[in-house]
């Protein structure tokens, strides 16, 4: 499987979240070609801002591997991670991050700020941005467009 194939799975999770009224963001954690964690944004359902897709996928991954040290893992996520999730990537020692759409306002992996390249980070992560950028971006923009239109009624 290639990056795009995993990103498609993350997109499926994002769509499922969107259909439940969550901001549509999905994440998949892969180790040696195997999916060991997955998550979709559940902030509204849980009324908890810690339920970001990335954190849920990392959590499952640590449980699957039985260690907090997630070296060798790749996280696929449909939107550029926020500063909380970028911090989690550093702390869990994930080796590679592949994300879809950029997040100019809150993205902490190169857009608004770049925590991963901060001198405060003691861990190097390979970053691939813009994987299926159009599909992941379109999903988010149509979600927010619907939200605005519904508010007008
Ligand atoms: Zn986040």
PDB file of C-alpha atoms and ligand atoms in Angstrom:
ATOM      1  CA  UNK A   1       0.000   0.000   0.000  1.00  0.00           C
ATOM      2  CA  UNK A   2       1.125   3.500  -0.749  1.00  0.00           C
ATOM      3  CA  UNK A   3       0.618   6.768   1.088  1.00  0.00           C
ATOM      4  CA  UNK A   4      -2.498   7.548  -0.953  1.00  0.00           C
ATOM      5  CA  UNK A   5      -4.110   4.211  -0.065  1.00  0.00           C
ATOM      6  CA  UNK A   6      -3.704   4.873   3.650  1.00  0.00           C
ATOM      7  CA  UNK A   7      -4.882   8.450   3.206  1.00  0.00           C
ATOM      8  CA  UNK A   8      -8.042   7.116   1.549  1.00  0.00           C
ATOM      9  CA  UNK A   9      -8.767   5.161   4.711  1.00  0.00           C
ATOM     10  CA  UNK A  10      -8.193   8.275   6.812  1.00  0.00           C
ATOM     11  CA  UNK A  11     -10.575  10.127   4.475  1.00  0.00           C
ATOM     12  CA  UNK A  12     -13.252   7.451   5.041  1.00  0.00           C
ATOM     13  CA  UNK A  13     -12.933   7.990   8.787  1.00  0.00           C
ATOM     14  CA  UNK A  14     -13.129  11.749   8.273  1.00  0.00           C
ATOM     15  CA  UNK A  15     -16.329  11.379   6.232  1.00  0.00           C
ATOM     16  CA  UNK A  16     -17.889   9.227   8.948  1.00  0.00           C
ATOM     17  CA  UNK A  17     -17.073  11.914  11.521  1.00  0.00           C
ATOM     18  CA  UNK A  18     -18.542  14.581   9.255  1.00  0.00           C
ATOM     19  CA  UNK A  19     -21.795  12.657   8.897  1.00  0.00           C
ATOM     20  CA  UNK A  20     -22.140  12.807  12.703  1.00  0.00           C
ATOM     21  CA  UNK A  21     -21.710  16.568  12.746  1.00  0.00           C
ATOM     22  CA  UNK A  22     -18.033  16.547  13.718  1.00  0.00           C
ATOM     23  CA  UNK A  23     -15.432  18.524  11.803  1.00  0.00           C
ATOM     24  CA  UNK A  24     -14.382  15.801   9.325  1.00  0.00           C
ATOM     25  CA  UNK A  25     -10.861  14.775  10.267  1.00  0.00           C
ATOM     26  CA  UNK A  26      -9.558  11.205  10.233  1.00  0.00           C
ATOM     27  CA  UNK A  27      -6.236   9.574  11.112  1.00  0.00           C
ATOM     28  CA  UNK A  28      -4.559   6.197  10.640  1.00  0.00           C
ATOM     29  CA  UNK A  29      -1.396   4.904  12.304  1.00  0.00           C
ATOM     30  CA  UNK A  30       0.663   2.392  10.332  1.00  0.00           C
ATOM     31  CA  UNK A  31       3.516   0.182  11.510  1.00  0.00           C
ATOM     32  CA  UNK A  32       5.338  -2.136   9.114  1.00  0.00           C
ATOM     33  CA  UNK A  33       2.503  -1.894   6.610  1.00  0.00           C
ATOM     34  CA  UNK A  34      -0.169  -2.708   9.168  1.00  0.00           C
ATOM     35  CA  UNK A  35      -2.825  -0.350  10.500  1.00  0.00           C
ATOM     36  CA  UNK A  36      -2.431  -0.400  14.284  1.00  0.00           C
ATOM     37  CA  UNK A  37      -4.492   2.648  15.172  1.00  0.00           C
ATOM     38  CA  UNK A  38      -7.254   4.791  13.778  1.00  0.00           C
ATOM     39  CA  UNK A  39      -9.308   7.722  14.889  1.00  0.00           C
ATOM     40  CA  UNK A  40     -11.839  10.281  13.811  1.00  0.00           C
ATOM     41  CA  UNK A  41     -12.573  13.608  15.421  1.00  0.00           C
ATOM     42  CA  UNK A  42     -15.076  13.089  18.280  1.00  0.00           C
ATOM     43  CA  UNK A  43     -14.845  16.440  20.022  1.00  0.00           C
ATOM     44  CA  UNK A  44     -18.588  17.201  19.847  1.00  0.00           C
ATOM     45  CA  UNK A  45     -19.798  13.711  20.717  1.00  0.00           C
ATOM     46  CA  UNK A  46     -17.488  13.453  23.737  1.00  0.00           C
ATOM     47  CA  UNK A  47     -17.614  17.177  24.541  1.00  0.00           C
ATOM     48  CA  UNK A  48     -13.894  16.897  24.988  1.00  0.00           C
ATOM     49  CA  UNK A  49     -11.286  18.843  23.025  1.00  0.00           C
ATOM     50  CA  UNK A  50      -8.747  16.056  23.538  1.00  0.00           C
ATOM     51  CA  UNK A  51     -10.613  13.731  21.176  1.00  0.00           C
ATOM     52  CA  UNK A  52      -8.683  14.709  18.061  1.00  0.00           C
ATOM     53  CA  UNK A  53      -8.338  12.014  15.396  1.00  0.00           C
ATOM     54  CA  UNK A  54      -4.545  11.965  15.729  1.00  0.00           C
ATOM     55  CA  UNK A  55      -4.547  11.426  19.497  1.00  0.00           C
ATOM     56  CA  UNK A  56      -7.046   8.568  19.205  1.00  0.00           C
ATOM     57  CA  UNK A  57      -4.939   6.835  16.541  1.00  0.00           C
ATOM     58  CA  UNK A  58      -1.738   7.285  18.567  1.00  0.00           C
ATOM     59  CA  UNK A  59      -3.476   5.990  21.673  1.00  0.00           C
ATOM     60  CA  UNK A  60      -4.595   2.825  19.912  1.00  0.00           C
ATOM     61  CA  UNK A  61      -1.138   2.392  18.415  1.00  0.00           C
ATOM     62  CA  UNK A  62       0.555   2.509  21.817  1.00  0.00           C
ATOM     63  CA  UNK A  63      -1.913  -0.070  23.077  1.00  0.00           C
ATOM     64  CA  UNK A  64      -1.343  -2.308  20.036  1.00  0.00           C
ATOM     65  CA  UNK A  65       2.453  -2.183  20.319  1.00  0.00           C
ATOM     66  CA  UNK A  66       2.518  -2.187  24.113  1.00  0.00           C
ATOM     67  CA  UNK A  67       4.907   0.733  24.230  1.00  0.00           C
ATOM     68  CA  UNK A  68       4.763   4.529  24.183  1.00  0.00           C
ATOM     69  CA  UNK A  69       7.741   4.545  21.819  1.00  0.00           C
ATOM     70  CA  UNK A  70       6.161   4.630  18.348  1.00  0.00           C
ATOM     71  CA  UNK A  71       9.353   4.825  16.317  1.00  0.00           C
ATOM     72  CA  UNK A  72       8.872   3.270  12.876  1.00  0.00           C
ATOM     73  CA  UNK A  73       5.222   4.325  12.728  1.00  0.00           C
ATOM     74  CA  UNK A  74       3.659   6.640  10.159  1.00  0.00           C
ATOM     75  CA  UNK A  75       0.650   8.783  11.030  1.00  0.00           C
ATOM     76  CA  UNK A  76      -1.719   9.651   8.185  1.00  0.00           C
ATOM     77  CA  UNK A  77      -4.118  12.487   8.863  1.00  0.00           C
ATOM     78  CA  UNK A  78      -6.440  14.382   6.561  1.00  0.00           C
ATOM     79  CA  UNK A  79      -5.618  17.825   7.987  1.00  0.00           C
ATOM     80  CA  UNK A  80      -2.354  19.328   9.178  1.00  0.00           C
ATOM     81  CA  UNK A  81      -2.084  18.610  12.934  1.00  0.00           C
ATOM     82  CA  UNK A  82      -2.663  21.338  15.528  1.00  0.00           C
ATOM     83  CA  UNK A  83      -0.083  22.204  18.178  1.00  0.00           C
ATOM     84  CA  UNK A  84      -1.542  19.676  20.653  1.00  0.00           C
ATOM     85  CA  UNK A  85      -1.251  16.839  18.147  1.00  0.00           C
ATOM     86  CA  UNK A  86       2.160  17.961  16.867  1.00  0.00           C
ATOM     87  CA  UNK A  87       3.314  17.817  20.503  1.00  0.00           C
ATOM     88  CA  UNK A  88       1.914  14.297  20.735  1.00  0.00           C
ATOM     89  CA  UNK A  89       3.840  13.260  17.607  1.00  0.00           C
ATOM     90  CA  UNK A  90       7.056  14.469  19.207  1.00  0.00           C
ATOM     91  CA  UNK A  91       6.337  12.766  22.511  1.00  0.00           C
ATOM     92  CA  UNK A  92       5.398   9.437  20.947  1.00  0.00           C
ATOM     93  CA  UNK A  93       8.466   9.480  18.634  1.00  0.00           C
ATOM     94  CA  UNK A  94       6.446   8.766  15.499  1.00  0.00           C
ATOM     95  CA  UNK A  95       8.881   8.582  12.574  1.00  0.00           C
ATOM     96  CA  UNK A  96       6.785   9.920   9.762  1.00  0.00           C
ATOM     97  CA  UNK A  97       3.795  12.221   9.307  1.00  0.00           C
ATOM     98  CA  UNK A  98       1.737  12.330   6.118  1.00  0.00           C
ATOM     99  CA  UNK A  99      -1.026  14.894   6.027  1.00  0.00           C
ATOM    100  CA  UNK A 100      -3.557  16.144   3.482  1.00  0.00           C
ATOM    101  CA  UNK A 101      -4.854  19.685   3.596  1.00  0.00           C
ATOM    102  CA  UNK A 102      -2.860  22.493   5.133  1.00  0.00           C
ATOM    103  CA  UNK A 103      -4.340  24.417   8.050  1.00  0.00           C
ATOM    104  CA  UNK A 104      -3.208  28.029   7.657  1.00  0.00           C
ATOM    105  CA  UNK A 105      -4.798  29.153  10.954  1.00  0.00           C
ATOM    106  CA  UNK A 106      -3.919  26.377  13.380  1.00  0.00           C
ATOM    107  CA  UNK A 107      -1.518  24.047  11.574  1.00  0.00           C
ATOM    108  CA  UNK A 108       1.550  23.390  13.709  1.00  0.00           C
ATOM    109  CA  UNK A 109       3.532  21.401  11.166  1.00  0.00           C
ATOM    110  CA  UNK A 110       4.676  24.164   8.871  1.00  0.00           C
ATOM    111  CA  UNK A 111       1.683  26.485   8.267  1.00  0.00           C
ATOM    112  CA  UNK A 112       0.867  28.677  11.273  1.00  0.00           C
ATOM    113  CA  UNK A 113       3.952  27.447  13.142  1.00  0.00           C
ATOM    114  CA  UNK A 114       6.321  24.505  12.855  1.00  0.00           C
ATOM    115  CA  UNK A 115       6.634  22.735  16.175  1.00  0.00           C
ATOM    116  CA  UNK A 116       8.291  19.732  14.558  1.00  0.00           C
ATOM    117  CA  UNK A 117      11.288  21.814  13.563  1.00  0.00           C
ATOM    118  CA  UNK A 118      11.371  23.785  16.793  1.00  0.00           C
ATOM    119  CA  UNK A 119      14.623  23.748  18.779  1.00  0.00           C
ATOM    120  CA  UNK A 120      12.417  22.587  21.675  1.00  0.00           C
ATOM    121  CA  UNK A 121      11.814  19.314  19.855  1.00  0.00           C
ATOM    122  CA  UNK A 122      14.354  16.570  20.466  1.00  0.00           C
ATOM    123  CA  UNK A 123      12.876  14.322  17.814  1.00  0.00           C
ATOM    124  CA  UNK A 124      13.081  14.359  14.040  1.00  0.00           C
ATOM    125  CA  UNK A 125       9.983  13.518  12.025  1.00  0.00           C
ATOM    126  CA  UNK A 126       9.819  13.137   8.280  1.00  0.00           C
ATOM    127  CA  UNK A 127       6.886  15.204   7.021  1.00  0.00           C
ATOM    128  CA  UNK A 128       4.976  14.754   3.773  1.00  0.00           C
ATOM    129  CA  UNK A 129       2.321  17.409   3.199  1.00  0.00           C
ATOM    130  CA  UNK A 130      -0.360  17.695   0.554  1.00  0.00           C
ATOM    131  CA  UNK A 131      -1.130  13.963   0.187  1.00  0.00           C
ATOM    132  CA  UNK A 132      -4.558  13.937  -1.542  1.00  0.00           C
ATOM    133  CA  UNK A 133      -4.688  17.630  -0.750  1.00  0.00           C
ATOM    134  CA  UNK A 134      -7.684  18.319  -2.980  1.00  0.00           C
ATOM    135  CA  UNK A 135      -9.921  15.543  -1.624  1.00  0.00           C
ATOM    136  CA  UNK A 136      -9.067  16.233   2.014  1.00  0.00           C
ATOM    137  CA  UNK A 137      -9.423  19.993   1.556  1.00  0.00           C
ATOM    138  CA  UNK A 138     -12.709  19.728  -0.364  1.00  0.00           C
ATOM    139  CA  UNK A 139     -14.227  17.571   2.370  1.00  0.00           C
ATOM    140  CA  UNK A 140     -13.452  20.226   4.979  1.00  0.00           C
ATOM    141  CA  UNK A 141     -14.547  23.198   2.893  1.00  0.00           C
ATOM    142  CA  UNK A 142     -17.881  21.602   1.954  1.00  0.00           C
ATOM    143  CA  UNK A 143     -18.468  20.761   5.636  1.00  0.00           C
ATOM    144  CA  UNK A 144     -17.928  24.373   6.681  1.00  0.00           C
ATOM    145  CA  UNK A 145     -19.947  25.655   3.744  1.00  0.00           C
ATOM    146  CA  UNK A 146     -22.908  23.500   4.829  1.00  0.00           C
ATOM    147  CA  UNK A 147     -22.508  24.692   8.379  1.00  0.00           C
ATOM    148  CA  UNK A 148     -22.664  28.350   7.308  1.00  0.00           C
ATOM    149  CA  UNK A 149     -25.663  27.732   5.078  1.00  0.00           C
ATOM    150  CA  UNK A 150     -27.552  25.952   7.827  1.00  0.00           C
ATOM    151  CA  UNK A 151     -26.872  28.799  10.212  1.00  0.00           C
ATOM    152  CA  UNK A 152     -28.564  31.234   7.841  1.00  0.00           C
ATOM    153  CA  UNK A 153     -31.882  29.365   8.023  1.00  0.00           C
TER     154      UNK A 153
HETATM  155 ZN1  LIG B   1      -5.089  18.215  17.020  1.00  0.00          ZN
END
